[in-house]
PDB file of N, CA, C and O in Angstrom:
ATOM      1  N   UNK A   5      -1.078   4.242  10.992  1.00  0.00           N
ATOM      2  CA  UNK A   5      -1.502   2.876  10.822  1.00  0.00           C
ATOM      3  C   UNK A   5      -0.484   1.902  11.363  1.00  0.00           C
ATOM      4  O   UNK A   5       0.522   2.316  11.940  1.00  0.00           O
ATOM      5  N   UNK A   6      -0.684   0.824  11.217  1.00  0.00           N
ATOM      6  CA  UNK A   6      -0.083  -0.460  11.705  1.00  0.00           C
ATOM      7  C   UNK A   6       1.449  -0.825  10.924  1.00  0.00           C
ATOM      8  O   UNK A   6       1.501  -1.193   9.750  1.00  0.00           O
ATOM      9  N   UNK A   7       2.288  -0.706  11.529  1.00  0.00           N
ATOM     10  CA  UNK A   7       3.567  -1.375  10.972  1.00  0.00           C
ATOM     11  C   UNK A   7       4.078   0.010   9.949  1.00  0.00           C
ATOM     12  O   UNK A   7       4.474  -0.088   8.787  1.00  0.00           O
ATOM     13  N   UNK A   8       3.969   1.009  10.575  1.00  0.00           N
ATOM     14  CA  UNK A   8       4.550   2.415   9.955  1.00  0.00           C
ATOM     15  C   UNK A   8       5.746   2.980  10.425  1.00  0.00           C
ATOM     16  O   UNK A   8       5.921   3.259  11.611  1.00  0.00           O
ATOM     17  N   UNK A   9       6.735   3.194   9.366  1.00  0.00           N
ATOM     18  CA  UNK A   9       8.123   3.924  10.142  1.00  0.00           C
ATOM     19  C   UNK A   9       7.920   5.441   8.822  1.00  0.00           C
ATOM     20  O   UNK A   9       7.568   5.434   7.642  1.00  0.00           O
ATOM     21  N   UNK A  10       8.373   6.650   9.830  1.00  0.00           N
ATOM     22  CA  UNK A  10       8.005   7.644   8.823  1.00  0.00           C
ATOM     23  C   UNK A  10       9.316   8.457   9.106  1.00  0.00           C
ATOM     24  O   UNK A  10       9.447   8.694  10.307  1.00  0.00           O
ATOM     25  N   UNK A  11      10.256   8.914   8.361  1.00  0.00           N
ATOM     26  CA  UNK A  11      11.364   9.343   7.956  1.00  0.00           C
ATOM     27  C   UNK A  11      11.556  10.979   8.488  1.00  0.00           C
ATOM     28  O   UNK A  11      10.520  11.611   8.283  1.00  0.00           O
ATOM     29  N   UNK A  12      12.716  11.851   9.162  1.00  0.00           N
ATOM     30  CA  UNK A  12      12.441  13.145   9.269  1.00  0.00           C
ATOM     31  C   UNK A  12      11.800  14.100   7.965  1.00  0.00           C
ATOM     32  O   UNK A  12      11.717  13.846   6.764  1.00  0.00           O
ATOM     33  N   UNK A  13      11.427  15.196   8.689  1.00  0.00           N
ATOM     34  CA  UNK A  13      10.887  16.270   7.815  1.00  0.00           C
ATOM     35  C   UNK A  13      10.088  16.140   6.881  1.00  0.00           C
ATOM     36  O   UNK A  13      10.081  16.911   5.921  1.00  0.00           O
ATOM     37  N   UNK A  14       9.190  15.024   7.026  1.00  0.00           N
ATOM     38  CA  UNK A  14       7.508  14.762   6.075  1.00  0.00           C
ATOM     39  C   UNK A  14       6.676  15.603   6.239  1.00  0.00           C
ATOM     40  O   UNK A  14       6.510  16.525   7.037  1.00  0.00           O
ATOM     41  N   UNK A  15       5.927  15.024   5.032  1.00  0.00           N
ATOM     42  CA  UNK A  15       5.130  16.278   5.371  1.00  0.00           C
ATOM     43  C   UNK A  15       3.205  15.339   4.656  1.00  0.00           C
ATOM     44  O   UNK A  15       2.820  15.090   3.513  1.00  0.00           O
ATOM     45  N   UNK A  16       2.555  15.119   6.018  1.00  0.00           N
ATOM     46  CA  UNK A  16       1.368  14.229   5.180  1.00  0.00           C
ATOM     47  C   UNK A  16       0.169  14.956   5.997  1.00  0.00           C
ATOM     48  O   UNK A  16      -0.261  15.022   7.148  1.00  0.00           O
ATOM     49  N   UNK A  17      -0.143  15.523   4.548  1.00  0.00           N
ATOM     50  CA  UNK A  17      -1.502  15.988   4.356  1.00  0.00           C
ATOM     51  C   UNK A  17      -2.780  15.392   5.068  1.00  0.00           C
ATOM     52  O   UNK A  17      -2.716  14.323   5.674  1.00  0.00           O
ATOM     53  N   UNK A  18      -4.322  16.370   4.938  1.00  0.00           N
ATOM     54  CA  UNK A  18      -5.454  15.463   5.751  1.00  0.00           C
ATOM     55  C   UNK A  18      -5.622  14.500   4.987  1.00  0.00           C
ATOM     56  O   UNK A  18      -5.266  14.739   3.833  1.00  0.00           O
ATOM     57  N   UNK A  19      -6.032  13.478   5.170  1.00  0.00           N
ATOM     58  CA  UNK A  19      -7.317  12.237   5.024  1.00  0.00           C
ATOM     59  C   UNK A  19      -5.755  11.890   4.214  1.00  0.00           C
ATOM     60  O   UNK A  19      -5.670  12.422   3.108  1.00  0.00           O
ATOM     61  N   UNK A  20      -4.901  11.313   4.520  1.00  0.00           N
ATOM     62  CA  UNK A  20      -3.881  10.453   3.948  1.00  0.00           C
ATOM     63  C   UNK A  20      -4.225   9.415   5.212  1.00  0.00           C
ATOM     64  O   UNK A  20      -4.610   9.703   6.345  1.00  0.00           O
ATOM     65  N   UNK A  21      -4.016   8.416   4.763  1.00  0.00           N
ATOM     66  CA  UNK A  21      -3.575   6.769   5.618  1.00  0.00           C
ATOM     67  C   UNK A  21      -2.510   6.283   5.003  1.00  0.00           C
ATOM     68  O   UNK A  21      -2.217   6.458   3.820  1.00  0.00           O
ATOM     69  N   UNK A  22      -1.561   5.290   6.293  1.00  0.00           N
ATOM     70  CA  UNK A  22      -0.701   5.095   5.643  1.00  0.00           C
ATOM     71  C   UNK A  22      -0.496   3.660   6.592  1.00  0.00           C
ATOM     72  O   UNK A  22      -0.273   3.901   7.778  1.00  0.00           O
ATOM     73  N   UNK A  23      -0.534   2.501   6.290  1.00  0.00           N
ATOM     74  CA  UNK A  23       0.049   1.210   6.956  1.00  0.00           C
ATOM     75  C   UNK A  23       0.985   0.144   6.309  1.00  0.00           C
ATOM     76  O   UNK A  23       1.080   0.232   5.085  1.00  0.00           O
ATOM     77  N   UNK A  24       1.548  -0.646   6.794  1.00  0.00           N
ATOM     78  CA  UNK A  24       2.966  -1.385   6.506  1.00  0.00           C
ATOM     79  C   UNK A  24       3.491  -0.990   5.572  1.00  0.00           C
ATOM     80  O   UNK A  24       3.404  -1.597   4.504  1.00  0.00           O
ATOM     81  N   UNK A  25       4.270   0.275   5.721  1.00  0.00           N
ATOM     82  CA  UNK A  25       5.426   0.878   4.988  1.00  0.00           C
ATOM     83  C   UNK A  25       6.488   1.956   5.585  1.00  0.00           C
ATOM     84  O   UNK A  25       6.158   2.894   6.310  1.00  0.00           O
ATOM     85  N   UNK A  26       7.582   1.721   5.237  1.00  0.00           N
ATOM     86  CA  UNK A  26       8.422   2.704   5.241  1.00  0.00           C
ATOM     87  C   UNK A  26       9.099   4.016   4.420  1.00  0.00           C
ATOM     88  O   UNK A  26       9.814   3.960   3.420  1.00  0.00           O
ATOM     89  N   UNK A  27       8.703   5.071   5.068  1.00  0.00           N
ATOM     90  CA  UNK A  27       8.464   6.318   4.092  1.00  0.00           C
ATOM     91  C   UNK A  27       9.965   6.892   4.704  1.00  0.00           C
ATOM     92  O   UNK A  27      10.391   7.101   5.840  1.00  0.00           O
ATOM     93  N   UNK A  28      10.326   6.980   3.817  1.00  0.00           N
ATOM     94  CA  UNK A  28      11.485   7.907   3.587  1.00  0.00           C
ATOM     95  C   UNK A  28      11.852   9.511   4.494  1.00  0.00           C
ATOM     96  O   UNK A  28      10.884  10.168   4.877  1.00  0.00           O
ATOM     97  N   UNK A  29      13.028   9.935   4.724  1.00  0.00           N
ATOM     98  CA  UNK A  29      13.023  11.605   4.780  1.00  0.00           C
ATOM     99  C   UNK A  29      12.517  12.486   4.097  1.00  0.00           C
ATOM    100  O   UNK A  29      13.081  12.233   3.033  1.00  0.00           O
ATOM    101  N   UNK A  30      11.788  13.459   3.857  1.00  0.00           N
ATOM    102  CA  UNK A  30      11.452  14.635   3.417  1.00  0.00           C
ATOM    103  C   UNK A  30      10.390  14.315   1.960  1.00  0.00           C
ATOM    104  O   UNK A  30      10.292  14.728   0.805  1.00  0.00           O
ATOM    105  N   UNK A  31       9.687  13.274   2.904  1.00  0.00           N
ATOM    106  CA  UNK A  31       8.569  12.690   1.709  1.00  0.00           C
ATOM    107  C   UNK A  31       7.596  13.811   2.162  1.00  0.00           C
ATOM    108  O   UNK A  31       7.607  14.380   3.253  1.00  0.00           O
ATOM    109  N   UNK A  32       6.421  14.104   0.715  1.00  0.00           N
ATOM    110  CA  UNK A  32       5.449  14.660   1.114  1.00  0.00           C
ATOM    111  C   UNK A  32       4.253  13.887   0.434  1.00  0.00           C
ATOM    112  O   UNK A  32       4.266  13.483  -0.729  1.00  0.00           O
ATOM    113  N   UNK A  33       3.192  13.737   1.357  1.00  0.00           N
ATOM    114  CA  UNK A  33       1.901  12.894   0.624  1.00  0.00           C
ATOM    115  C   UNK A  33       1.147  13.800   1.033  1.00  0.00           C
ATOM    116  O   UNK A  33       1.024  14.221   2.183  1.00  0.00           O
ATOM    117  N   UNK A  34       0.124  14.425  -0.806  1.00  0.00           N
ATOM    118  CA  UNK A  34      -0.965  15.427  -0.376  1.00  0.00           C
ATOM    119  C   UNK A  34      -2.356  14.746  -0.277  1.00  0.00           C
ATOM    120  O   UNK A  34      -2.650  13.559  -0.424  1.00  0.00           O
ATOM    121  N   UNK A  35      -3.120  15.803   0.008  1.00  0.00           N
ATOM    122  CA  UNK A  35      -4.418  15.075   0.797  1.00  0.00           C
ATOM    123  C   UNK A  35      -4.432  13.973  -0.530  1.00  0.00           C
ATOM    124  O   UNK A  35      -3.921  13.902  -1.648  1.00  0.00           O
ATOM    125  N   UNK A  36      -5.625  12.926   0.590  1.00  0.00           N
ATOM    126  CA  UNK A  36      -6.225  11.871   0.400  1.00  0.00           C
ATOM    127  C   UNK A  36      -5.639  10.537  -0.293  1.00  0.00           C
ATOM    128  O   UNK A  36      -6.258   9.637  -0.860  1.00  0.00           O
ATOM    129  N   UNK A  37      -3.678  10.752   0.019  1.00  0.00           N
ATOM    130  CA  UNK A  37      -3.074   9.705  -0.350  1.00  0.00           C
ATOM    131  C   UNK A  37      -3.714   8.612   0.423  1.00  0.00           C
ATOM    132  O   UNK A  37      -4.539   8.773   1.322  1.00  0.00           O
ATOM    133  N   UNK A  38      -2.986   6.834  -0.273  1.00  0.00           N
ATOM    134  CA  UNK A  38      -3.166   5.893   0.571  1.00  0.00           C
ATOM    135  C   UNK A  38      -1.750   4.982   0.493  1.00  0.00           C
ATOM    136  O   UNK A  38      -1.409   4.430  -0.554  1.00  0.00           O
ATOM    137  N   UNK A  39      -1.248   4.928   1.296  1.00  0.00           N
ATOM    138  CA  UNK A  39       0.026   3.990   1.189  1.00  0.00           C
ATOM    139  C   UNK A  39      -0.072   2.742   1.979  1.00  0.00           C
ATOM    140  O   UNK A  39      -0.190   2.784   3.203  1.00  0.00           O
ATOM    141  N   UNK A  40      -0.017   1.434   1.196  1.00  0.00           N
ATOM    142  CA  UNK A  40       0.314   0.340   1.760  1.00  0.00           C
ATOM    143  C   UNK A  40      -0.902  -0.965   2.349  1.00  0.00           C
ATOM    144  O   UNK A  40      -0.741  -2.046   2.915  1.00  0.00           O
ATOM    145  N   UNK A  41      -2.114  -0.210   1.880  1.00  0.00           N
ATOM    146  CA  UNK A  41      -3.461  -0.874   1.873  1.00  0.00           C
ATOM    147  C   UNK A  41      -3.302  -1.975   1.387  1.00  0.00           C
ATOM    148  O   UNK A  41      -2.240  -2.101   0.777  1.00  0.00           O
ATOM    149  N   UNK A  42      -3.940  -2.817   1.417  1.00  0.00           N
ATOM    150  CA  UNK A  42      -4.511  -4.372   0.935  1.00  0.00           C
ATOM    151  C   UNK A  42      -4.580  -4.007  -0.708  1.00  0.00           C
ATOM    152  O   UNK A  42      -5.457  -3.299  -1.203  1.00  0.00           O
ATOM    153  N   UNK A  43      -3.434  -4.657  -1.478  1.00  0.00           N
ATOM    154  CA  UNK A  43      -3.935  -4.840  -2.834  1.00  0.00           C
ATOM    155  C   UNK A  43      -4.348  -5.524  -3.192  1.00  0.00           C
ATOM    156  O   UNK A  43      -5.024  -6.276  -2.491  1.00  0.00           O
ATOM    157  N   UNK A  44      -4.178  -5.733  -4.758  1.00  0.00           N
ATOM    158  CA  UNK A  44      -5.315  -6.816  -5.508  1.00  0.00           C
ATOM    159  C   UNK A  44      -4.369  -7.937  -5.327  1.00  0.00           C
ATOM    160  O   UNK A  44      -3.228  -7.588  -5.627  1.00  0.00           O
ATOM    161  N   UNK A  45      -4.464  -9.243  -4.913  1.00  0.00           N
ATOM    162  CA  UNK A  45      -4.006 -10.285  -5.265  1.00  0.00           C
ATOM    163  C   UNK A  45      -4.723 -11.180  -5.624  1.00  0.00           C
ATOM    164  O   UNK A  45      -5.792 -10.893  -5.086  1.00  0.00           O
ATOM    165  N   UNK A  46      -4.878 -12.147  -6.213  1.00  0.00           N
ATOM    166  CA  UNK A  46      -5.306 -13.226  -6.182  1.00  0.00           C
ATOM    167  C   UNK A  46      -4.444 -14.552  -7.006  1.00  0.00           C
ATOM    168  O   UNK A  46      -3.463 -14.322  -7.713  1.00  0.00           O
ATOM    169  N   UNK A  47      -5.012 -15.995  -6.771  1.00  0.00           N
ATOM    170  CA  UNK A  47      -4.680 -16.494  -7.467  1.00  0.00           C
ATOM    171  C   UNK A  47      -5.254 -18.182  -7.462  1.00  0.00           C
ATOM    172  O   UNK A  47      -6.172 -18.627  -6.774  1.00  0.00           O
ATOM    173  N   UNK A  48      -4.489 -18.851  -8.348  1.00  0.00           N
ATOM    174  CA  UNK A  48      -5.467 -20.463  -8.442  1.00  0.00           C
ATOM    175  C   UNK A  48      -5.166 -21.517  -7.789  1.00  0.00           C
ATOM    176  O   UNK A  48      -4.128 -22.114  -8.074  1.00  0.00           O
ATOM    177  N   UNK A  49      -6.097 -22.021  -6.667  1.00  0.00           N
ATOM    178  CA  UNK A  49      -5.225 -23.088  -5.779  1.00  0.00           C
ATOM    179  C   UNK A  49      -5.128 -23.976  -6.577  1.00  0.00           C
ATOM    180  O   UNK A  49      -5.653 -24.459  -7.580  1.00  0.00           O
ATOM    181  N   UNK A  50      -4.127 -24.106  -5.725  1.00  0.00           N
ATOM    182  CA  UNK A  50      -2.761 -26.220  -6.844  1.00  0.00           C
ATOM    183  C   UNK A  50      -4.372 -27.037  -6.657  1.00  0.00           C
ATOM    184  O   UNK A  50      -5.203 -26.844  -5.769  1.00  0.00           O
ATOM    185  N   UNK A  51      -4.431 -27.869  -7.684  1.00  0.00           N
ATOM    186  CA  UNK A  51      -5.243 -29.299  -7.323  1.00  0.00           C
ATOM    187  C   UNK A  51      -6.764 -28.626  -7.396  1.00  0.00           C
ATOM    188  O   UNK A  51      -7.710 -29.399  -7.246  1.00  0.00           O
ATOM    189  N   UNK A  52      -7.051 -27.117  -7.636  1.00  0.00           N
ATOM    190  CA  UNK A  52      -8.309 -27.336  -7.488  1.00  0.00           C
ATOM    191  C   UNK A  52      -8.780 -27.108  -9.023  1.00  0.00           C
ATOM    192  O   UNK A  52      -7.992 -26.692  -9.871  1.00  0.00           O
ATOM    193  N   UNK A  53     -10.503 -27.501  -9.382  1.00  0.00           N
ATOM    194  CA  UNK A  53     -10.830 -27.589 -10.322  1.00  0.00           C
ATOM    195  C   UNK A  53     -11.084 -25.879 -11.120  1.00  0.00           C
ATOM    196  O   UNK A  53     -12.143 -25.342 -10.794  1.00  0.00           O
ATOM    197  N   UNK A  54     -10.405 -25.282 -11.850  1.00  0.00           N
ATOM    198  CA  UNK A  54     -10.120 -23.732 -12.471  1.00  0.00           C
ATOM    199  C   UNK A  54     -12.363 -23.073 -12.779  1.00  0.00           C
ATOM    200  O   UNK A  54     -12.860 -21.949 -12.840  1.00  0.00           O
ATOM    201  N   UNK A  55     -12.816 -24.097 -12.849  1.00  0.00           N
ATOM    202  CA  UNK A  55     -14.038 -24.079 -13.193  1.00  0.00           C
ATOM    203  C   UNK A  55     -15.242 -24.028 -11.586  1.00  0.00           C
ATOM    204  O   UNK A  55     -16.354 -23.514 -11.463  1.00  0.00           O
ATOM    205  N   UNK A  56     -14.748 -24.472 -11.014  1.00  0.00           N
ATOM    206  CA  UNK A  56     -15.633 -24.693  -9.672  1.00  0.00           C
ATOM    207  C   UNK A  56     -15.255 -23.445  -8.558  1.00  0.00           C
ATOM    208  O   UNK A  56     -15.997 -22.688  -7.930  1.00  0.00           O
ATOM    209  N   UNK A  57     -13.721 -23.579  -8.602  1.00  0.00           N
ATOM    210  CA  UNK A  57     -12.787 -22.454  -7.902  1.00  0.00           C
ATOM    211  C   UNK A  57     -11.367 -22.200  -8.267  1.00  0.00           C
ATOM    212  O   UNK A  57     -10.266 -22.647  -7.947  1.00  0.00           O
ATOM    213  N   UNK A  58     -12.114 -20.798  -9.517  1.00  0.00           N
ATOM    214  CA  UNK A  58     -11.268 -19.987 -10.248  1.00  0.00           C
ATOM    215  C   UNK A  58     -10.213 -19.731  -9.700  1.00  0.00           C
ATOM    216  O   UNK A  58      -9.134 -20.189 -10.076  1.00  0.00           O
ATOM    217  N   UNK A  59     -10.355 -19.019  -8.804  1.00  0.00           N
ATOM    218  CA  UNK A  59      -9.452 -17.962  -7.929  1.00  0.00           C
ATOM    219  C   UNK A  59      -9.872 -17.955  -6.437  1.00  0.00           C
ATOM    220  O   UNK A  59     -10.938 -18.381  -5.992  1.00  0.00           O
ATOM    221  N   UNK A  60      -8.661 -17.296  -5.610  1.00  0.00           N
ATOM    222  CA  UNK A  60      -8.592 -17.370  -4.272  1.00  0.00           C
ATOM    223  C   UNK A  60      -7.708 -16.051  -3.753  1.00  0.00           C
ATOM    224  O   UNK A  60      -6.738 -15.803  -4.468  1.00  0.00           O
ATOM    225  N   UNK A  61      -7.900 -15.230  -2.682  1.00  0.00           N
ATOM    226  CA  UNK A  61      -7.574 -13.794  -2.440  1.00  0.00           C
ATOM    227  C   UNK A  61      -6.069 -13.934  -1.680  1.00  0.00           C
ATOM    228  O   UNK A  61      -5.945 -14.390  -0.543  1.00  0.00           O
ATOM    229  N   UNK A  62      -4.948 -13.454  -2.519  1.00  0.00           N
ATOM    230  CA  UNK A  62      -3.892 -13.778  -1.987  1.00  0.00           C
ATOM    231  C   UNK A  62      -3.594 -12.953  -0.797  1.00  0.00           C
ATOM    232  O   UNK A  62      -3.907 -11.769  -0.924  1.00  0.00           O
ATOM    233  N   UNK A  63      -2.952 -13.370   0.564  1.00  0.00           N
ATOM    234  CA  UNK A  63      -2.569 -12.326   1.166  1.00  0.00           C
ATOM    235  C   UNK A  63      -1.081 -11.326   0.857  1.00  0.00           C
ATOM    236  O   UNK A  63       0.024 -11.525   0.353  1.00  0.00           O
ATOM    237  N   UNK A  64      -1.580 -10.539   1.290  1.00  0.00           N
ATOM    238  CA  UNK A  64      -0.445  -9.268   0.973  1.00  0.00           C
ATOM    239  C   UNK A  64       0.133  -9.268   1.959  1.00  0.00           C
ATOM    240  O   UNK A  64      -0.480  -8.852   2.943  1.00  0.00           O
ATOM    241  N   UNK A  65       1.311  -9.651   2.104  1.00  0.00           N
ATOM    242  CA  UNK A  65       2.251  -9.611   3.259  1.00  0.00           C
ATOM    243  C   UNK A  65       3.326  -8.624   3.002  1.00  0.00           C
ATOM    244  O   UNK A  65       3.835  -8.140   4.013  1.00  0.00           O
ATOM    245  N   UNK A  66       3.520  -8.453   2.504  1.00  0.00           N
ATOM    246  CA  UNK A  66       4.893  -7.329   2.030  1.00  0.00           C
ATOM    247  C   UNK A  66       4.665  -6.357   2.469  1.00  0.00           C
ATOM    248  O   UNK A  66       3.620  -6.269   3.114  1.00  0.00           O
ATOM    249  N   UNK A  67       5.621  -5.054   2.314  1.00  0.00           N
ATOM    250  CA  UNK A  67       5.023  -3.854   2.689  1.00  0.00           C
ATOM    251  C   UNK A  67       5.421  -3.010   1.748  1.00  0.00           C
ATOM    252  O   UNK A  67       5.994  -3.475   0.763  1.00  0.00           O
ATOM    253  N   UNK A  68       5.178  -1.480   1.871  1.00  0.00           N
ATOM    254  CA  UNK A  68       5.553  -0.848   0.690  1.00  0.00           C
ATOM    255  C   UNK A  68       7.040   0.083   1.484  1.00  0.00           C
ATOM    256  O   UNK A  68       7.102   0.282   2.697  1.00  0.00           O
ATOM    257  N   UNK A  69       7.942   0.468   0.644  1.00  0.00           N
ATOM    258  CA  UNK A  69       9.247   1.557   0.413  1.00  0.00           C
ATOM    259  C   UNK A  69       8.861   2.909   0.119  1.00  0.00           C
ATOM    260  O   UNK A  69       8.441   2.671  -1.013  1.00  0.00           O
ATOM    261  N   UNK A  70       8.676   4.150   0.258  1.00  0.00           N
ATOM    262  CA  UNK A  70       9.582   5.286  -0.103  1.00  0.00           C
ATOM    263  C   UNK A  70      10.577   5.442   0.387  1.00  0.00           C
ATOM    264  O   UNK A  70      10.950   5.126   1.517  1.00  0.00           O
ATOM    265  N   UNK A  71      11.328   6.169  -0.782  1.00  0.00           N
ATOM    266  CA  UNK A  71      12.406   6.068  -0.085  1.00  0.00           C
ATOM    267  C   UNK A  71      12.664   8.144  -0.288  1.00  0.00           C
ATOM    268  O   UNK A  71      11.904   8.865  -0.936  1.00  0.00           O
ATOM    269  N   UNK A  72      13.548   8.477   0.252  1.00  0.00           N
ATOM    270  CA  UNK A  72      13.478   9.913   0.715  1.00  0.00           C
ATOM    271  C   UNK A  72      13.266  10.641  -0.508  1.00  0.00           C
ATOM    272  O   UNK A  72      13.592  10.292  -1.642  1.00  0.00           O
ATOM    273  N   UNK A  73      12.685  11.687  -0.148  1.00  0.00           N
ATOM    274  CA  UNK A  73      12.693  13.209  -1.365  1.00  0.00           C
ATOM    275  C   UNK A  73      10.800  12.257  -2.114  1.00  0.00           C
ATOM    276  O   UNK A  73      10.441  12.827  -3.144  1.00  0.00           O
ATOM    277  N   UNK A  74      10.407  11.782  -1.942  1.00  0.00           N
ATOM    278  CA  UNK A  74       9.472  10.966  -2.903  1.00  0.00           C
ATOM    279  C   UNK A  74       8.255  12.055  -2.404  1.00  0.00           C
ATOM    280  O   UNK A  74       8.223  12.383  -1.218  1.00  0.00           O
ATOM    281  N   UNK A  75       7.514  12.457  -3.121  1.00  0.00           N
ATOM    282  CA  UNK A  75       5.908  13.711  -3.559  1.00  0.00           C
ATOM    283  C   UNK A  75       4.907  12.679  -4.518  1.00  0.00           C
ATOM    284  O   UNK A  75       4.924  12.334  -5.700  1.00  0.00           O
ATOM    285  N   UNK A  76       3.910  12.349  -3.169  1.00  0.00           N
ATOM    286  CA  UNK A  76       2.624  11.399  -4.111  1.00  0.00           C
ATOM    287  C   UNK A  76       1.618  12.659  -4.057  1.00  0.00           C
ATOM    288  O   UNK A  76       1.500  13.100  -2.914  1.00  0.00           O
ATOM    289  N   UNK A  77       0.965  13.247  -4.912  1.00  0.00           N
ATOM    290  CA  UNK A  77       0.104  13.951  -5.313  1.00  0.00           C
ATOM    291  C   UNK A  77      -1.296  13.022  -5.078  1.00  0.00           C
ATOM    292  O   UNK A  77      -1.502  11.809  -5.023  1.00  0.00           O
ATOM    293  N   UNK A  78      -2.129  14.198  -4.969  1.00  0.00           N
ATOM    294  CA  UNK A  78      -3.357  14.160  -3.970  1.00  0.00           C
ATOM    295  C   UNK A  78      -3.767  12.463  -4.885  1.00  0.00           C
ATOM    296  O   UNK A  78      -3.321  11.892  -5.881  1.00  0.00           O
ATOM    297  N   UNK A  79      -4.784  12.190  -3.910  1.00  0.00           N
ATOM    298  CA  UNK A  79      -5.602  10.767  -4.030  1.00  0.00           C
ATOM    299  C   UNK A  79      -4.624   9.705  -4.929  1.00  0.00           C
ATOM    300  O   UNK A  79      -4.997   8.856  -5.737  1.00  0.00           O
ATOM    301  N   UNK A  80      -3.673   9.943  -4.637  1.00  0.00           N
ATOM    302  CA  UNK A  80      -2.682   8.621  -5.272  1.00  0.00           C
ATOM    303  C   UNK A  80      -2.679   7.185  -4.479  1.00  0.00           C
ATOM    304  O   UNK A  80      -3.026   7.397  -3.317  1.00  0.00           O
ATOM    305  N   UNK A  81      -2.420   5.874  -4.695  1.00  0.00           N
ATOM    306  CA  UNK A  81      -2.623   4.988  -3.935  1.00  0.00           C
ATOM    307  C   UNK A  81      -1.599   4.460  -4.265  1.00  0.00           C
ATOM    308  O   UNK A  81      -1.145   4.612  -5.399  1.00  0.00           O
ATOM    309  N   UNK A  82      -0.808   3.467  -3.026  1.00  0.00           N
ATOM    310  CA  UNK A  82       0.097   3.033  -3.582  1.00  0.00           C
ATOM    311  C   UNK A  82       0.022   1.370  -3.017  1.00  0.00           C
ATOM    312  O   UNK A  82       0.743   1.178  -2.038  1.00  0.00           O
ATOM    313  N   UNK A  83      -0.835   0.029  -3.559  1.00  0.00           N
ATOM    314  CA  UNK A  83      -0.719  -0.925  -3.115  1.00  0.00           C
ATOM    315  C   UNK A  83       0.799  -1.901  -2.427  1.00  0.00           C
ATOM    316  O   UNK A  83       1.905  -1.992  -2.960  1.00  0.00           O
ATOM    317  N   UNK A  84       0.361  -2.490  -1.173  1.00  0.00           N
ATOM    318  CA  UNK A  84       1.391  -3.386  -1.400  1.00  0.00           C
ATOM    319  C   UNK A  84       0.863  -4.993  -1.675  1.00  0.00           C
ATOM    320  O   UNK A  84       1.685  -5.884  -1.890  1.00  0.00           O
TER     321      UNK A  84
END
C-alpha cells in the first residue's frame, strides 16, 4: 500500500494490507491482518449548531509504528 516502509526479515501472510505505516524488523502479520486503514474519527465543527450538524469525519493523517519483533495474529486491525 501507499506510504509503506517494511523492516528486514517479515514475514506477512495472504490477504494482509498494509498502508501508511512503518513495520519494524522481524514483524510477522498472519493472514487477513490490516495495518494503517482509515480509522474512526470524527468530530464537532467550532460554530456549528450540535443539533443540525452533530459531527463531521475527521481525517486520519498520522500513520501507524511497529516497531521490531511485533506478531499481529490473524484478522487483527490496527487503525491509524
Amino acid at each position: 500500500g501507499p506510504h509503506v516502509v517494511i523492516g528486514a526479515n517479515c514475514k506477512l501472510e495472504h490477504q494482509v494490507s498494509v498502508s501508511n505505516c512503518t513495520i519494524g524488523a522481524d514483524v510477522v502479520l498472519w493472514p487477513g491482518v490490516r495495518v494503517g486503514q482509515d480509522g474512526f474519527g470524527f468530530l464537532h465543527v467550532s460554530g456549528e449548531d450540535v443539533e443540525s450538524n452533530p459531527v463531521t469525519k475527521k481525517p486520519q493523517t498520522m500513520r501507524v509504528i511497529l516497531h521490531d519483533g511485533v506478531e499481529l495474529g490473524a484478522n487483527t486491525t490496527v487503525d491509524r
